[in-house]
XYZ file of C-alpha atoms in Angstrom:
208
model
C 53.896 -20.191 39.876
C 51.168 -22.007 42.090
C 48.418 -23.623 40.495
C 45.787 -20.952 42.132
C 47.692 -18.122 40.066
C 47.834 -20.319 36.931
C 44.150 -20.804 37.432
C 43.322 -17.043 38.326
C 45.332 -16.292 34.708
C 43.480 -18.682 32.567
C 40.099 -17.640 33.954
C 40.990 -14.166 33.166
C 42.251 -15.032 29.864
C 39.158 -16.866 28.943
C 36.944 -13.875 30.126
C 38.652 -11.577 27.918
C 38.333 -13.973 24.993
C 34.562 -14.439 25.486
C 34.248 -10.434 25.898
C 36.017 -10.046 22.646
C 33.949 -12.525 20.680
C 30.835 -11.113 21.954
C 31.907 -7.657 20.681
C 33.049 -9.017 17.431
C 29.489 -10.621 17.363
C 27.615 -7.431 17.901
C 30.030 -5.399 15.001
C 28.792 -8.108 12.442
C 26.050 -6.670 10.074
C 22.543 -8.899 10.404
C 22.026 -10.550 7.138
C 18.477 -9.746 7.454
C 19.527 -6.021 7.215
C 20.470 -6.694 3.878
C 17.283 -7.946 2.603
C 15.431 -5.348 4.391
C 17.577 -2.524 2.798
C 17.100 -4.379 -0.749
C 13.420 -4.916 -0.412
C 12.805 -1.300 0.775
C 14.847 -0.003 -2.069
C 12.495 -1.976 -4.338
C 9.518 -0.334 -3.126
C 11.178 3.114 -3.313
C 12.233 2.758 -6.869
C 8.804 1.113 -7.690
C 6.966 4.075 -5.974
C 9.169 6.532 -8.069
C 6.594 5.344 -10.874
C 3.537 6.896 -9.305
C 2.329 10.241 -9.096
C 2.400 10.394 -5.345
C 5.683 8.722 -4.571
C 5.808 9.823 -1.225
C 2.492 8.643 0.102
C 3.327 5.425 -2.273
C 6.404 4.822 -0.059
C 4.969 5.739 3.476
C 2.101 3.262 2.626
C 3.922 0.423 1.605
C 7.563 0.310 3.158
C 6.505 -1.332 6.425
C 5.344 -4.212 4.209
C 8.909 -4.550 2.626
C 9.459 -7.873 4.472
C 6.355 -9.536 2.801
C 6.829 -7.614 -0.718
C 10.434 -8.383 -0.843
C 11.114 -7.671 -4.746
C 7.882 -8.817 -6.003
C 5.952 -6.576 -8.299
C 2.809 -8.666 -8.057
C 2.779 -8.773 -4.382
C 3.525 -4.988 -4.370
C 0.437 -3.890 -6.395
C -1.516 -6.312 -4.572
C -0.591 -5.079 -1.311
C -1.276 -1.589 -2.361
C -4.778 -2.445 -3.868
C -5.696 -4.096 -0.270
C -4.233 -1.237 1.661
C -6.196 1.317 -0.946
C -9.637 -1.033 -0.270
C -9.407 -0.629 3.705
C -8.952 3.074 3.354
C -11.843 3.613 0.778
C -13.999 1.206 2.892
C -13.504 3.357 6.034
C -14.101 6.629 3.908
C -17.422 4.950 2.842
C -18.600 4.426 6.493
C -17.547 7.651 7.289
C -19.516 9.457 4.315
C -22.428 6.827 5.275
C -22.763 8.908 8.665
C -23.044 12.453 7.448
C -25.975 14.347 8.408
C -27.684 16.387 5.875
C -29.771 18.451 8.049
C -27.319 21.459 7.814
C -26.476 21.209 4.088
C -28.237 23.053 1.082
C -30.105 21.058 -1.242
C -27.018 21.222 -3.626
C -24.558 20.140 -0.907
C -26.924 17.437 0.255
C -27.094 15.994 -3.465
C -23.316 16.158 -4.102
C -22.792 14.304 -0.628
C -25.373 11.520 -1.622
C -23.770 11.198 -5.066
C -20.237 10.786 -3.542
C -21.408 8.249 -1.304
C -22.767 6.316 -3.905
C -19.700 6.567 -5.946
C -17.446 5.599 -3.078
C -19.624 2.596 -2.382
C -18.996 1.695 -6.298
C -15.327 2.368 -5.753
C -15.072 -0.263 -2.806
C -16.870 -2.623 -5.059
C -14.533 -2.007 -7.952
C -11.519 -2.457 -5.763
C -12.689 -5.927 -4.113
C -13.275 -6.906 -7.783
C -9.492 -5.913 -8.625
C -8.200 -7.665 -5.710
C -10.335 -10.906 -6.341
C -9.000 -10.874 -10.210
C -5.586 -10.351 -9.165
C -5.336 -12.830 -6.453
C -5.885 -15.824 -8.708
C -3.594 -17.090 -11.583
C -6.806 -18.266 -13.833
C -10.627 -18.091 -14.164
C -12.241 -20.846 -16.371
C -9.765 -20.533 -18.789
C -9.316 -17.054 -18.741
C -5.534 -16.052 -19.097
C -3.417 -14.185 -16.562
C -2.896 -11.391 -18.972
C -6.509 -11.099 -19.537
C -7.060 -11.067 -15.789
C -4.526 -8.084 -15.373
C -6.186 -6.439 -18.080
C -9.478 -6.784 -16.069
C -7.587 -5.459 -12.812
C -6.385 -2.361 -14.765
C -10.096 -1.730 -15.870
C -11.652 -2.114 -12.191
C -8.776 -0.006 -10.649
C -9.519 2.838 -13.280
C -12.944 2.700 -12.505
C -12.344 3.145 -8.962
C -10.357 5.866 -9.382
C -12.904 7.716 -11.811
C -15.384 7.370 -9.402
C -13.421 8.978 -6.579
C -12.407 11.654 -9.135
C -16.102 12.246 -9.865
C -16.853 12.508 -6.029
C -14.409 15.283 -5.655
C -15.670 17.033 -8.699
C -18.916 17.287 -6.879
C -17.824 19.751 -4.359
C -15.953 22.090 -6.610
C -16.985 25.580 -6.346
C -19.278 27.209 -3.461
C -20.223 23.582 -2.055
C -18.704 23.174 1.247
C -17.533 20.084 2.833
C -16.125 19.019 6.065
C -12.199 19.150 6.112
C -11.435 15.839 7.481
C -13.731 14.109 4.880
C -12.332 16.275 2.063
C -8.799 14.957 3.180
C -10.067 11.147 3.193
C -11.455 11.614 -0.106
C -8.160 12.933 -1.540
C -5.942 10.611 0.244
C -7.927 7.684 -1.021
C -7.991 8.906 -4.736
C -4.183 9.369 -4.546
C -3.838 5.906 -3.143
C -5.824 4.265 -5.868
C -3.904 6.228 -8.264
C -0.746 4.844 -6.892
C -2.470 1.390 -7.098
C -3.078 1.643 -10.676
C 0.230 2.827 -11.424
C 1.698 -0.179 -9.641
C -0.609 -2.712 -11.390
C 0.544 -0.906 -14.730
C 4.071 -1.541 -13.844
C 3.459 -5.031 -13.182
C 1.433 -5.714 -16.135
C 3.819 -3.953 -18.310
C 7.029 -6.033 -16.762
C 5.101 -9.131 -17.141
C 2.988 -8.977 -20.285
C 3.620 -5.500 -22.036
C 0.151 -4.243 -21.170
C 0.381 -0.638 -20.604
C -2.827 1.414 -19.404
C -3.081 5.177 -19.407
C -1.230 6.832 -16.638
C -3.440 7.397 -13.305
């Protein structure tokens, strides 16, 4: 066999080996996929403890890489997303025109704006408390208890806002959907804070 034929045979064999190696590499599972699956499963399992699990999972699943399997990060991420949604709702409610509302509708809307503002402040306080491990000698257990109190207060304000529009009082459909969504997100956040508090300190708050 001539040297040119041997060279061609070796080149062809080497090419086939490289193709097989690349194919095998593509078929190997990505280790990161396992972590992503585990982290997503953790969020799904945790969200099953909430009243609105589908909303919970849809809101938080895209942050699985950040949250991993950390219940504190899960609750904190939920609180931050809830604050963002509540702040947006407050801005939208503040732009409402009262010209075409009845006196009762206008009063209900003004109360809702004020209650939403309070909810924003309470959520900010809860995030501030949960983001630090101690505060002038205050134990972490007491900090988390304060977080539960703040989030419960925010949920109460949002429920009060919705209650003001029961009966014959009309409200813009988009705004109503925002209020309901924010209240559900706050409820989920409270459930996740309670889950973290229970798992770490045995602190149990009332169900959201």
